[in-house]
XYZ file of C-alpha atoms in Angstrom:
774
model
C 0.000 0.000 0.000
C 2.985 2.292 0.411
C 3.822 1.961 -3.276
C 3.087 5.112 -5.264
C 2.107 2.935 -8.162
C -0.491 1.146 -6.012
C -1.816 4.405 -4.620
C -2.169 5.933 -8.090
C -3.891 2.816 -9.375
C -6.303 2.664 -6.417
C -7.020 6.363 -6.810
C -7.973 5.839 -10.456
C -10.092 2.813 -9.534
C -12.002 4.668 -6.827
C -12.424 7.716 -9.045
C -13.765 5.655 -11.934
C -16.116 3.714 -9.686
C -17.393 6.936 -8.152
C -17.962 8.546 -11.541
C -19.664 5.451 -12.945
C -21.862 5.119 -9.840
C -22.964 8.718 -10.001
C -23.674 8.410 -13.713
C -25.617 5.182 -13.243
C -27.641 6.623 -10.346
C -28.405 9.747 -12.356
C -29.537 7.722 -15.345
C -31.740 5.465 -13.213
C -33.385 8.471 -11.580
C -33.776 10.265 -14.865
C -35.030 7.297 -16.871
C -38.715 8.105 -16.418
C -38.165 11.753 -17.178
C -36.143 10.807 -20.248
C -38.913 8.504 -21.401
C -41.532 11.231 -21.029
C -39.251 13.781 -22.668
C -38.568 11.446 -25.572
C -42.293 10.882 -26.073
C -43.047 14.609 -25.800
C -40.299 15.495 -28.275
C -41.490 12.876 -30.707
C -45.103 14.068 -30.557
C -44.208 17.762 -30.839
C -41.853 17.040 -33.736
C -44.580 15.056 -35.495
C -47.077 17.885 -34.998
C -44.561 20.449 -36.274
C -43.845 18.357 -39.381
C -47.557 18.046 -40.122
C -48.192 21.778 -39.603
C -45.304 22.817 -41.833
C -46.175 20.420 -44.673
C -49.923 21.038 -44.447
C -49.353 24.801 -44.551
C -46.855 24.304 -47.380
C -49.547 22.543 -49.417
C -51.925 25.401 -48.665
C -49.380 28.049 -49.727
C -48.449 26.056 -52.815
C -52.102 25.837 -53.850
C -52.645 29.549 -53.194
C -49.597 30.546 -55.226
C -50.534 28.250 -58.094
C -54.163 29.351 -58.216
C -53.049 33.009 -58.367
C -50.609 32.170 -61.181
C -53.219 30.206 -63.127
C -55.737 33.061 -62.738
C -53.271 35.386 -64.490
C -52.945 33.089 -67.531
C -54.314 34.835 -70.620
C -55.074 31.507 -72.245
C -57.618 30.486 -69.654
C -59.108 34.005 -69.656
C -59.711 33.700 -73.413
C -61.711 30.491 -73.060
C -63.281 31.190 -69.665
C -66.558 32.474 -71.095
C -66.391 30.266 -74.201
C -67.425 26.662 -74.712
C -67.166 24.241 -71.791
C -64.920 21.767 -73.629
C -62.175 24.350 -74.235
C -62.409 25.575 -70.661
C -62.155 22.006 -69.291
C -59.159 21.344 -71.502
C -57.356 24.519 -70.341
C -58.295 23.825 -66.721
C -56.957 20.271 -66.938
C -53.647 21.535 -68.341
C -53.196 23.692 -65.261
C -54.353 20.882 -62.960
C -51.721 18.516 -64.329
C -48.908 20.984 -63.546
C -49.300 20.376 -59.822
C -51.141 17.043 -60.042
C -54.163 18.591 -58.317
C -57.039 16.272 -57.373
C -59.747 18.879 -57.965
C -59.996 21.825 -60.341
C -62.928 24.185 -60.765
C -63.919 27.293 -62.676
C -66.722 29.409 -61.221
C -68.433 32.062 -63.342
C -69.257 35.583 -62.198
C -72.861 34.491 -61.485
C -71.578 31.759 -59.091
C -72.193 28.838 -61.493
C -69.573 26.059 -61.628
C -68.757 26.304 -65.318
C -66.033 23.656 -65.221
C -65.131 20.971 -62.689
C -62.557 18.166 -62.932
C -62.138 15.500 -60.284
C -59.422 12.832 -60.037
C -60.895 9.561 -58.780
C -59.428 6.174 -57.894
C -60.160 3.183 -60.167
C -58.982 -0.385 -60.053
C -55.306 -1.294 -59.446
C -54.654 2.022 -57.659
C -54.977 3.872 -60.942
C -56.654 7.239 -61.299
C -58.690 8.943 -63.947
C -59.945 12.462 -64.497
C -63.654 12.982 -64.858
C -66.103 15.830 -64.842
C -67.268 16.775 -61.374
C -70.790 16.084 -60.213
C -71.391 19.818 -59.529
C -70.739 20.977 -63.100
C -73.384 23.518 -64.066
C -74.638 23.916 -60.504
C -74.460 26.940 -58.224
C -71.301 27.007 -56.135
C -72.462 26.089 -52.630
C -70.027 28.371 -50.780
C -70.662 31.702 -52.467
C -69.487 33.537 -49.339
C -65.947 32.277 -50.087
C -65.911 34.269 -53.339
C -66.147 37.601 -51.526
C -63.800 36.582 -48.709
C -60.132 37.491 -48.573
C -59.345 33.983 -47.343
C -57.828 31.747 -49.996
C -57.570 28.455 -48.074
C -60.679 26.325 -47.567
C -61.838 22.756 -46.940
C -64.194 21.499 -49.666
C -66.362 18.409 -49.217
C -67.456 16.801 -52.475
C -68.979 13.344 -52.998
C -67.682 12.153 -49.626
C -64.142 13.370 -50.349
C -62.434 16.237 -48.486
C -60.160 18.588 -50.397
C -57.707 21.241 -49.315
C -58.786 24.030 -51.682
C -57.527 27.448 -52.756
C -59.579 30.057 -54.643
C -58.276 32.932 -56.740
C -60.253 35.576 -58.643
C -59.957 35.742 -62.426
C -59.871 39.401 -63.427
C -59.902 41.337 -66.672
C -58.904 44.922 -65.981
C -60.749 45.908 -62.820
C -63.608 43.403 -63.392
C -63.838 39.923 -61.902
C -65.136 37.478 -64.516
C -64.954 34.413 -62.296
C -62.799 32.331 -60.020
C -60.397 29.394 -60.346
C -59.983 26.776 -57.634
C -57.497 23.933 -57.238
C -57.383 21.357 -54.478
C -55.490 18.404 -53.060
C -57.399 15.469 -51.627
C -56.980 14.782 -47.907
C -56.851 10.994 -48.142
C -55.186 7.835 -46.944
C -52.161 8.523 -49.136
C -51.542 11.765 -47.224
C -52.022 9.988 -43.905
C -49.573 7.260 -44.958
C -47.079 9.938 -45.984
C -47.061 11.385 -42.474
C -46.902 7.859 -40.996
C -43.673 7.223 -42.919
C -42.156 10.477 -41.692
C -43.279 10.464 -38.047
C -43.826 6.729 -37.402
C -47.170 7.683 -35.849
C -50.616 6.637 -37.051
C -52.500 9.597 -38.543
C -56.283 10.167 -38.603
C -58.128 13.076 -40.251
C -61.633 13.848 -38.990
C -64.184 16.502 -40.023
C -67.322 17.718 -38.272
C -70.351 17.862 -40.578
C -73.835 18.667 -39.259
C -72.811 18.061 -35.610
C -71.397 14.644 -36.556
C -67.718 13.712 -36.777
C -66.610 11.888 -39.927
C -63.399 9.923 -40.400
C -61.995 11.493 -43.586
C -58.830 9.415 -43.938
C -56.414 7.376 -41.838
C -53.183 5.460 -42.055
C -54.643 2.927 -39.593
C -56.831 0.263 -41.262
C -58.752 -0.182 -37.996
C -59.155 3.516 -37.280
C -62.199 4.639 -35.319
C -63.640 8.140 -35.486
C -64.474 8.188 -31.778
C -60.916 7.201 -30.860
C -59.517 9.931 -33.136
C -61.938 12.433 -31.553
C -60.629 11.408 -28.118
C -57.033 12.124 -29.239
C -58.039 15.508 -30.672
C -59.727 16.437 -27.386
C -56.488 15.682 -25.513
C -57.812 12.564 -23.736
C -55.312 10.024 -25.022
C -55.752 6.568 -23.379
C -52.923 5.555 -21.055
C -51.705 2.708 -23.266
C -51.164 5.135 -26.165
C -49.120 8.189 -26.828
C -50.838 10.764 -28.929
C -51.237 14.373 -29.897
C -54.115 16.054 -31.627
C -55.119 19.407 -32.985
C -58.475 20.943 -33.810
C -58.206 23.340 -36.748
C -61.199 25.700 -37.085
C -59.735 28.283 -39.439
C -61.397 26.717 -42.473
C -64.746 28.502 -42.729
C -65.867 27.342 -39.268
C -65.565 23.689 -40.321
C -63.812 21.930 -37.430
C -61.054 19.779 -38.914
C -59.180 17.489 -36.573
C -55.809 15.731 -36.705
C -54.919 12.778 -34.468
C -51.386 11.296 -34.366
C -50.778 8.330 -32.065
C -48.908 5.089 -31.395
C -48.774 2.375 -28.755
C -46.768 3.481 -25.711
C -45.248 -0.010 -25.401
C -43.517 0.348 -28.783
C -41.781 3.553 -27.710
C -40.808 2.209 -24.276
C -39.345 -0.920 -25.874
C -36.984 1.172 -27.984
C -35.881 3.171 -24.939
C -35.243 -0.014 -22.937
C -32.990 -1.327 -25.707
C -31.034 1.903 -25.600
C -30.799 1.568 -21.791
C -29.237 -1.921 -21.972
C -26.869 -0.790 -24.707
C -25.690 1.989 -22.442
C -25.099 -0.381 -19.522
C -22.986 -2.689 -21.680
C -21.023 0.259 -23.039
C -20.486 1.619 -19.514
C -19.157 -1.776 -18.330
C -16.726 -2.041 -21.250
C -15.579 1.535 -20.649
C -14.956 0.756 -16.982
C -12.794 -2.248 -17.817
C -10.757 -0.295 -20.375
C -10.345 2.594 -17.943
C -9.057 0.289 -15.209
C -6.542 -1.251 -17.566
C -5.428 2.191 -18.704
C -5.133 3.365 -15.096
C -2.836 0.480 -14.277
C -0.602 1.167 -17.275
C -0.452 4.900 -16.511
C 0.446 4.267 -12.880
C 3.255 1.949 -13.934
C 4.702 4.377 -16.491
C 4.594 7.348 -14.116
C 6.263 5.832 -11.050
C 9.399 4.430 -12.675
C 11.205 7.655 -13.603
C 9.855 9.794 -10.743
C 12.914 9.556 -8.536
C 15.246 10.399 -11.408
C 13.359 13.588 -12.074
C 13.093 14.779 -8.436
C 16.425 16.595 -8.547
C 15.552 18.246 -11.855
C 12.147 19.319 -10.518
C 13.754 20.881 -7.455
C 16.179 22.908 -9.592
C 13.305 24.176 -11.781
C 11.194 24.944 -8.679
C 14.038 27.069 -7.280
C 14.045 29.146 -10.485
C 17.554 28.141 -11.461
C 17.339 28.106 -15.236
C 21.124 28.403 -15.721
C 21.997 24.933 -14.427
C 21.819 22.217 -17.031
C 20.032 18.998 -16.230
C 22.195 15.909 -16.549
C 20.154 12.814 -17.178
C 21.606 9.991 -19.227
C 18.578 8.348 -20.696
C 17.968 7.533 -24.347
C 14.211 7.397 -23.908
C 11.555 9.973 -23.317
C 13.090 11.010 -19.988
C 16.307 11.914 -21.721
C 14.381 13.908 -24.282
C 12.503 15.567 -21.433
C 15.774 16.570 -19.804
C 17.056 18.064 -23.051
C 13.803 19.933 -23.488
C 14.184 21.386 -19.983
C 17.572 22.764 -21.005
C 16.102 24.324 -24.143
C 13.153 25.684 -22.181
C 15.465 27.454 -19.744
C 16.989 29.470 -22.587
C 13.752 30.184 -24.398
C 11.365 30.916 -21.546
C 12.113 34.638 -21.308
C 11.945 35.100 -25.088
C 8.654 33.245 -25.192
C 7.195 35.330 -22.413
C 8.039 38.457 -24.373
C 6.584 36.987 -27.542
C 3.385 35.934 -25.769
C 2.993 39.391 -24.277
C 3.526 40.963 -27.699
C 1.096 38.610 -29.439
C -1.558 39.228 -26.810
C -1.511 42.920 -27.584
C -0.655 43.136 -31.306
C -2.231 41.993 -34.539
C -0.062 39.330 -36.243
C -0.742 40.622 -39.767
C 0.103 44.310 -39.306
C 2.013 44.257 -35.981
C -0.251 47.109 -34.869
C -1.835 47.230 -31.397
C -4.989 45.125 -31.263
C -8.293 45.362 -29.407
C -6.701 44.569 -26.025
C -4.417 47.626 -26.217
C -7.303 49.710 -27.556
C -9.629 48.853 -24.664
C -6.915 49.559 -22.057
C -6.076 52.874 -23.744
C -9.722 53.917 -23.950
C -10.302 52.985 -20.333
C -7.269 55.019 -19.259
C -8.428 58.073 -21.243
C -11.888 57.794 -19.718
C -10.461 57.496 -16.195
C -8.284 60.559 -16.852
C -11.346 62.314 -18.379
C -9.292 63.253 -21.418
C -11.492 64.444 -24.259
C -10.821 62.457 -27.430
C -12.284 61.361 -30.741
C -12.408 57.800 -32.018
C -12.196 57.167 -35.783
C -13.409 53.746 -36.942
C -12.036 53.032 -40.448
C -13.285 50.408 -42.860
C -11.233 49.606 -45.977
C -13.509 49.780 -49.034
C -13.792 47.006 -51.623
C -11.485 44.600 -49.777
C -14.020 41.838 -50.345
C -13.748 42.392 -54.123
C -9.964 42.115 -53.913
C -10.187 38.891 -51.892
C -12.651 37.363 -54.338
C -10.804 38.358 -57.500
C -7.103 38.306 -56.553
C -7.136 36.119 -53.441
C -6.803 36.620 -49.711
C -3.012 36.927 -49.923
C -3.407 40.110 -51.949
C -6.080 41.289 -49.520
C -3.686 40.752 -46.596
C -0.953 42.616 -48.513
C -3.366 45.507 -49.054
C -4.210 45.601 -45.325
C -0.496 45.751 -44.517
C 0.038 48.676 -46.938
C -2.914 50.481 -45.335
C -1.405 49.968 -41.897
C 1.969 51.306 -43.062
C 0.463 54.475 -44.506
C -1.793 55.151 -41.529
C 1.195 54.674 -39.218
C 2.906 57.631 -40.888
C 0.167 60.049 -39.741
C 1.768 61.521 -36.631
C -1.331 63.533 -35.672
C -3.112 60.615 -34.027
C -2.223 59.284 -30.599
C -3.020 55.631 -31.281
C -3.526 53.399 -34.316
C -5.031 49.917 -33.827
C -5.972 47.097 -36.163
C -9.060 45.206 -35.010
C -8.691 42.527 -37.667
C -9.938 42.196 -41.219
C -10.408 45.615 -42.832
C -11.078 47.565 -39.621
C -8.737 50.151 -38.084
C -9.142 52.508 -35.131
C -7.494 55.937 -34.819
C -7.662 58.011 -31.623
C -6.775 61.667 -31.168
C -7.050 63.812 -28.078
C -9.152 66.935 -28.634
C -6.671 69.318 -27.106
C -4.641 68.877 -30.292
C -7.140 71.310 -31.869
C -7.763 69.597 -35.207
C -11.152 69.788 -36.923
C -12.793 66.571 -38.067
C -12.691 67.506 -41.787
C -8.980 68.281 -41.436
C -8.309 64.899 -39.810
C -10.356 63.074 -42.442
C -8.354 64.827 -45.163
C -5.107 63.699 -43.556
C -6.332 60.119 -43.558
C -7.487 60.289 -47.175
C -4.275 62.013 -48.295
C -2.147 59.313 -46.703
C -4.014 56.665 -48.701
C -4.507 58.467 -52.010
C -1.439 57.059 -53.832
C -2.207 53.769 -55.563
C -0.640 50.479 -54.471
C 1.066 48.534 -57.250
C 0.749 44.757 -56.897
C 2.202 42.822 -59.809
C 1.345 45.583 -62.263
C -2.170 46.042 -60.889
C -2.985 49.442 -59.413
C -5.082 49.084 -56.280
C -6.655 52.172 -54.736
C -6.933 52.504 -50.978
C -10.178 54.117 -49.814
C -11.839 54.066 -46.436
C -15.139 54.984 -44.859
C -15.045 56.452 -41.397
C -17.374 56.497 -38.400
C -16.553 58.928 -35.585
C -17.582 59.066 -31.933
C -16.406 61.475 -29.227
C -15.793 61.397 -25.488
C -17.515 62.657 -23.421
C -20.226 63.956 -25.793
C -21.489 60.577 -26.915
C -20.653 58.185 -24.084
C -18.352 57.558 -21.139
C -18.100 53.806 -21.742
C -15.381 52.375 -23.966
C -17.457 49.615 -25.573
C -20.352 51.982 -26.213
C -18.017 54.457 -27.929
C -16.820 51.693 -30.234
C -20.400 50.675 -30.930
C -21.380 54.274 -31.706
C -18.439 54.725 -34.062
C -19.421 51.475 -35.776
C -23.029 52.709 -36.059
C -21.782 55.909 -37.712
C -19.554 53.837 -40.002
C -22.433 51.611 -41.124
C -24.573 54.687 -41.779
C -21.741 56.222 -43.811
C -21.596 53.092 -45.918
C -25.353 53.080 -46.466
C -25.437 56.751 -47.405
C -22.259 56.476 -49.506
C -20.582 59.153 -47.389
C -16.839 59.354 -46.769
C -17.402 59.850 -43.044
C -20.133 60.442 -40.483
C -20.085 61.541 -36.868
C -22.276 59.592 -34.489
C -25.702 60.962 -33.742
C -28.370 59.226 -31.709
C -30.648 59.346 -34.716
C -28.279 56.909 -36.443
C -28.698 54.304 -33.757
C -31.457 52.358 -35.510
C -30.527 49.026 -33.977
C -31.535 49.467 -30.361
C -34.102 46.960 -29.168
C -36.297 49.692 -27.691
C -36.248 51.654 -30.943
C -37.201 48.602 -32.981
C -40.040 47.841 -30.569
C -41.270 51.425 -30.763
C -41.180 51.326 -34.581
C -43.463 48.287 -34.552
C -45.733 49.488 -31.740
C -46.180 53.020 -33.123
C -48.195 51.633 -36.046
C -51.026 50.630 -33.720
C -50.712 53.473 -31.185
C -53.402 55.635 -32.836
C -55.887 52.860 -33.584
C -55.516 51.457 -30.050
C -56.134 54.864 -28.412
C -52.705 55.001 -26.812
C -52.111 58.644 -27.765
C -53.281 61.637 -25.741
C -52.899 65.388 -26.093
C -51.552 67.533 -23.283
C -51.770 71.305 -23.424
C -49.249 73.875 -22.199
C -50.502 77.432 -21.755
C -48.901 80.506 -23.316
C -49.193 83.599 -21.134
C -49.690 87.092 -22.499
C -46.821 88.813 -20.668
C -48.517 92.231 -20.812
C -51.879 91.210 -19.351
C -50.823 88.031 -17.513
C -53.774 86.252 -19.139
C -53.541 82.860 -20.836
C -54.442 83.463 -24.468
C -52.736 80.551 -26.251
C -52.160 76.834 -25.695
C -49.740 74.471 -27.405
C -50.967 70.923 -28.162
C -48.325 68.330 -27.239
C -48.782 64.655 -28.042
C -48.104 61.988 -25.408
C -47.870 58.221 -25.962
C -48.958 55.957 -23.106
C -47.422 52.634 -24.136
C -49.194 49.574 -22.645
C -45.908 48.122 -21.313
C -43.360 50.946 -21.371
C -45.634 53.565 -19.848
C -45.298 57.187 -20.966
C -42.919 57.432 -23.959
C -41.413 60.954 -24.341
C -42.150 62.654 -27.674
C -38.415 62.939 -28.422
C -38.304 59.123 -28.466
C -41.019 58.535 -31.054
C -41.503 61.710 -33.146
C -38.217 61.103 -34.961
C -39.201 57.442 -35.494
C -42.511 58.546 -36.978
C -40.680 60.860 -39.383
C -38.231 58.167 -40.481
C -40.837 55.410 -40.880
C -43.414 57.467 -42.785
C -45.944 57.572 -39.940
C -45.595 61.276 -39.091
C -48.371 62.349 -41.475
C -50.890 60.046 -39.822
C -49.709 61.228 -36.394
C -49.967 64.902 -37.359
C -53.481 64.415 -38.726
C -54.561 62.832 -35.439
C -53.049 65.725 -33.434
C -54.675 68.369 -35.659
C -58.118 66.729 -35.569
C -58.005 66.151 -31.809
C -56.688 69.625 -30.978
C -59.224 71.466 -33.170
C -62.079 69.372 -31.812
C -61.019 70.317 -28.274
C -60.702 73.971 -29.322
C -64.316 73.926 -30.462
C -65.393 72.419 -27.122
C -63.529 75.139 -25.221
C -65.088 77.881 -27.326
C -68.562 76.536 -26.596
C -67.596 76.594 -22.899
C -66.469 80.231 -23.071
C -62.728 79.548 -23.233
C -61.240 81.436 -26.182
C -57.698 80.195 -26.838
C -55.387 80.140 -29.844
C -54.278 76.538 -30.487
C -50.647 75.975 -31.514
C -49.867 72.702 -33.343
C -46.409 71.427 -34.294
C -45.932 70.215 -37.859
C -43.045 68.262 -39.377
C -40.940 68.708 -42.484
C -42.580 65.553 -43.848
C -46.023 67.176 -43.480
C -44.939 70.032 -45.734
C -44.157 67.498 -48.480
C -47.717 66.101 -48.510
C -49.677 67.344 -51.515
C -53.014 67.446 -49.642
C -51.722 68.807 -46.327
C -53.126 72.313 -46.942
C -56.570 70.948 -47.815
C -56.560 68.711 -44.753
C -55.811 71.637 -42.407
C -58.478 73.843 -43.977
C -61.081 71.045 -43.863
C -60.279 70.307 -40.216
C -60.668 73.987 -39.315
C -63.961 74.257 -41.197
C -65.342 70.995 -39.769
C -64.717 72.128 -36.197
C -65.831 75.727 -36.864
C -62.609 77.215 -35.477
C -61.582 80.687 -36.685
C -58.401 80.587 -38.807
C -56.730 83.277 -36.685
C -57.134 81.015 -33.643
C -54.827 78.370 -35.151
C -51.013 78.569 -35.111
C -48.799 76.101 -36.997
C -45.355 75.783 -35.404
C -42.591 74.671 -37.794
C -38.847 74.503 -37.254
C -36.717 76.413 -39.723
C -34.831 73.224 -40.564
C -38.068 71.805 -42.018
C -37.779 74.306 -44.875
C -34.215 73.358 -45.825
C -34.909 70.265 -47.975
C -37.197 72.017 -50.470
C -37.367 75.710 -49.507
C -39.318 76.962 -52.549
C -42.209 74.519 -52.155
C -42.251 74.839 -48.355
C -42.362 78.659 -48.512
C -45.206 78.540 -51.057
C -47.219 76.240 -48.795
C -46.592 78.365 -45.692
C -47.615 81.451 -47.667
C -50.938 79.776 -48.519
C -51.545 79.150 -44.820
C -50.672 82.754 -44.005
C -52.944 84.083 -46.746
C -55.763 81.954 -45.299
C -55.367 83.724 -41.942
C -53.630 80.852 -40.155
C -50.694 81.986 -38.016
C -47.213 80.574 -38.709
C -44.580 80.371 -35.979
C -40.869 79.529 -36.282
C -40.188 77.039 -33.473
C -36.849 76.663 -31.620
C -35.442 79.862 -33.130
C -31.717 80.210 -32.505
C -30.794 76.577 -33.158
C -30.138 74.553 -36.272
C -30.247 76.401 -39.568
C -31.465 79.789 -38.352
C -30.188 82.736 -40.370
C -31.348 86.256 -41.178
C -31.381 85.541 -44.918
C -33.570 82.488 -44.439
C -35.844 84.229 -41.931
C -36.510 87.120 -44.261
C -37.972 84.765 -46.875
C -40.291 82.879 -44.543
C -43.979 83.976 -44.395
C -44.331 83.853 -40.607
C -46.061 85.803 -37.854
C -43.892 85.032 -34.846
C -40.586 83.678 -33.598
C -40.378 81.182 -30.775
C -37.102 81.531 -28.849
C -35.598 78.176 -27.927
C -35.601 77.314 -24.225
C -31.813 76.814 -24.214
C -31.420 80.618 -24.323
C -34.090 81.308 -21.684
C -33.447 78.812 -18.902
C -30.338 80.647 -17.632
C -31.310 84.270 -18.153
C -30.846 85.085 -14.477
C -27.188 84.025 -14.513
C -25.906 84.284 -18.089
C -25.368 87.748 -19.558
C -24.670 86.292 -23.017
C -28.101 84.624 -23.070
C -29.757 87.927 -22.113
C -27.952 89.682 -24.971
C -29.031 87.002 -27.450
C -32.670 87.042 -26.324
C -32.846 90.855 -26.242
C -31.369 91.024 -29.761
C -33.774 88.379 -31.026
C -36.795 90.263 -29.653
C -35.628 93.510 -31.234
C -34.896 91.744 -34.533
C -38.360 90.151 -34.606
C -40.113 93.421 -33.797
C -38.148 95.256 -36.490
C -39.340 92.636 -38.965
C -42.948 92.998 -37.795
C -43.019 89.661 -35.946
C -44.221 88.836 -32.451
C -42.116 86.750 -30.040
C -42.899 83.711 -27.936
C -40.393 82.546 -25.334
C -40.368 78.951 -24.096
C -38.484 77.490 -21.154
C -39.545 80.052 -18.501
C -38.673 78.321 -15.240
C -38.329 81.175 -12.729
C -39.834 84.549 -11.826
C -36.768 86.496 -12.991
C -37.080 85.180 -16.556
C -40.806 85.933 -16.635
C -40.393 89.524 -15.473
C -37.295 90.163 -17.592
C -39.022 89.002 -20.765
C -42.080 91.133 -19.983
C -39.866 94.161 -19.437
C -38.237 93.605 -22.837
C -41.578 93.471 -24.685
C -41.763 89.708 -25.323
C -45.416 89.090 -26.209
C -45.983 85.495 -25.037
C -44.237 83.089 -22.690
C -44.523 79.444 -21.714
C -42.623 77.179 -19.362
C -42.808 75.096 -16.219
C -42.895 78.238 -14.056
C -46.222 79.133 -15.644
C -47.519 75.567 -15.992
C -46.376 72.158 -17.109
C -48.263 70.506 -19.983
C -51.510 69.070 -18.607
C -54.072 66.530 -19.794
C -57.220 68.018 -21.310
C -59.392 67.777 -18.186
C -56.726 69.180 -15.853
C -55.827 71.939 -18.305
C -59.465 72.998 -18.677
C -59.870 73.245 -14.910
C -56.604 75.171 -14.597
C -57.522 77.690 -17.316
C -60.952 78.305 -15.805
C -59.360 78.973 -12.422
C -56.855 81.382 -13.982
C -59.516 83.265 -15.923
C -61.797 83.395 -12.903
C -58.978 84.685 -10.709
C -58.148 87.417 -13.243
C -61.798 88.387 -13.499
C -62.113 88.737 -9.709
C -58.959 90.849 -9.526
C -60.129 92.941 -12.455
């Protein structure tokens, strides 16, 4: 027992026995669960196979019937003699080997019907259907949008698809093709799933056995399977399909439980035999391993001690011609190479093997350090254009050579603080902002470094890149997010065929929340998830509320209140803004009419989008909405940002002029941001300017903001425009703006946007209070 060999062998024996015991115990305990799981998997797989193939037949029929209905040949003979129509119909039927083909005239008469029937020796023949010349018994199908139906004819059930036959805008009839649901189909699924298959159909409150792969099938047994009451001695799964014109159609798939269990038991015994053989082989291997290990142990003790002490300079002297001698020689070689290998490993862990540039590991450490130091920087994500074409035409070796030339040229740009190669055709350049270089200047440096062609074997290859740019701290303070944002900008640059793009949150079209909002916004209006809130505008001379701005709110069923900034831009990008604007206009004007009838006389301000200005009927819609709700034109203000006019200024200005001529007020929203300019402002047919809140929120502490706002008010008055100031959040701003002749003001200090009921109550209280004081 003191022998190391014996101890090693016994250790292996005990370990193997323990492992085998645990495995055997686990398998015994899990046998029942495995059996049930196997049965469940088999049944679910069988049901999935049936569903996919049954639906495939339906889709195939639908596609074929639509194609046949477009055939000019059958249209030519459709209203001609019956023989020609039957001949043309049979030609189409043979293309898909359909079991039933019908032509139905515009007056619902079956003008042609072909039915494939079984004759002796499993042969089939095509004959005229028994309903030829009769009225089609399911005329409601002809007006329905549904194309898939179950058709019962002469005791045979067909899977049928209808398609209208049109000439111009007129429907001259319908074509129908069907596959029989028969024993052949049931046998087909039996071969695939190894489960018996029954098809049943409910007709006049009575279940009929349509077809079965089981010669002794019983309709009541199949009905039991469909209802989920499978007898204990069977396994089975059923499904009741009611989508076919309210005709319950049932599927039952089943087999004897004993057959399945027998297969599992065979597998169980096979595993036990395999486990026993494995145990014997493992024991033999353990004995051999123990013997081979213990013999040279003592001879290597001295060498192990020298290595453990870190003495790599002493050579190991072991005279052995076998593996131990080779091991000793390898120790000597290892001692000389270990330091070099450590350096090589460190270098490889941090550098790309193709270009020898720093890789992602160095990049992430560098980014993290810059973020910790709070050093402002810009990240340029470069993608080499047309590398895939080079790889496909000249080979990957040339592509690698091209990547190396790109790396060499980018390395010569001394402006950047770090150049990394992420692999493939992707490079990262980082520059600290204090170096005071503009983005266009940096992009030009990159492009200039790559502009000279690369000559490879007489072939001139041009180096071009697309660039995505993100900045710290403007865009994010997380290294991985910065990389993701730069990549988002890069992908957008590629899609828009731009040389470079800086990240903007509007480019981030891949967020899960954004994708969910895109899908959910389509049903927000129809599901009554939208609501208008109103924010008052105060006349700063009289301190009376005279205007109200309508602001849309989205109460998402799962996300709660979604801010407008999160979905207005989505609506503009996905083409839903026009529908949203129409809902806001209709709702706001309807509420305005209610207020007027209640003695509340307010001007309603409604925001419109650049996309609205592109709609040909937008002017007519606004005028009709105003007329329908009997709201005076001068009590409606359309707020539009100046940037909305940039895309097509001539058409936009013409449309705004029409609104102004009609007496509707036009307001420039968020003045002072974006594209605002005196030249542009002079051309716009507007009544008022709305000063952006960014200039108003800090009036009490920022002299520059006061200068800007004062100048804007004077400019507007000199041009004959009134001024509205948003973002009033304190008493100083309110009084200061009143003192400098600003006409209207709105902001949280006056009132936050309120739901209709709360706003109405608030306005009444304000007006009543003013009346009492007056």
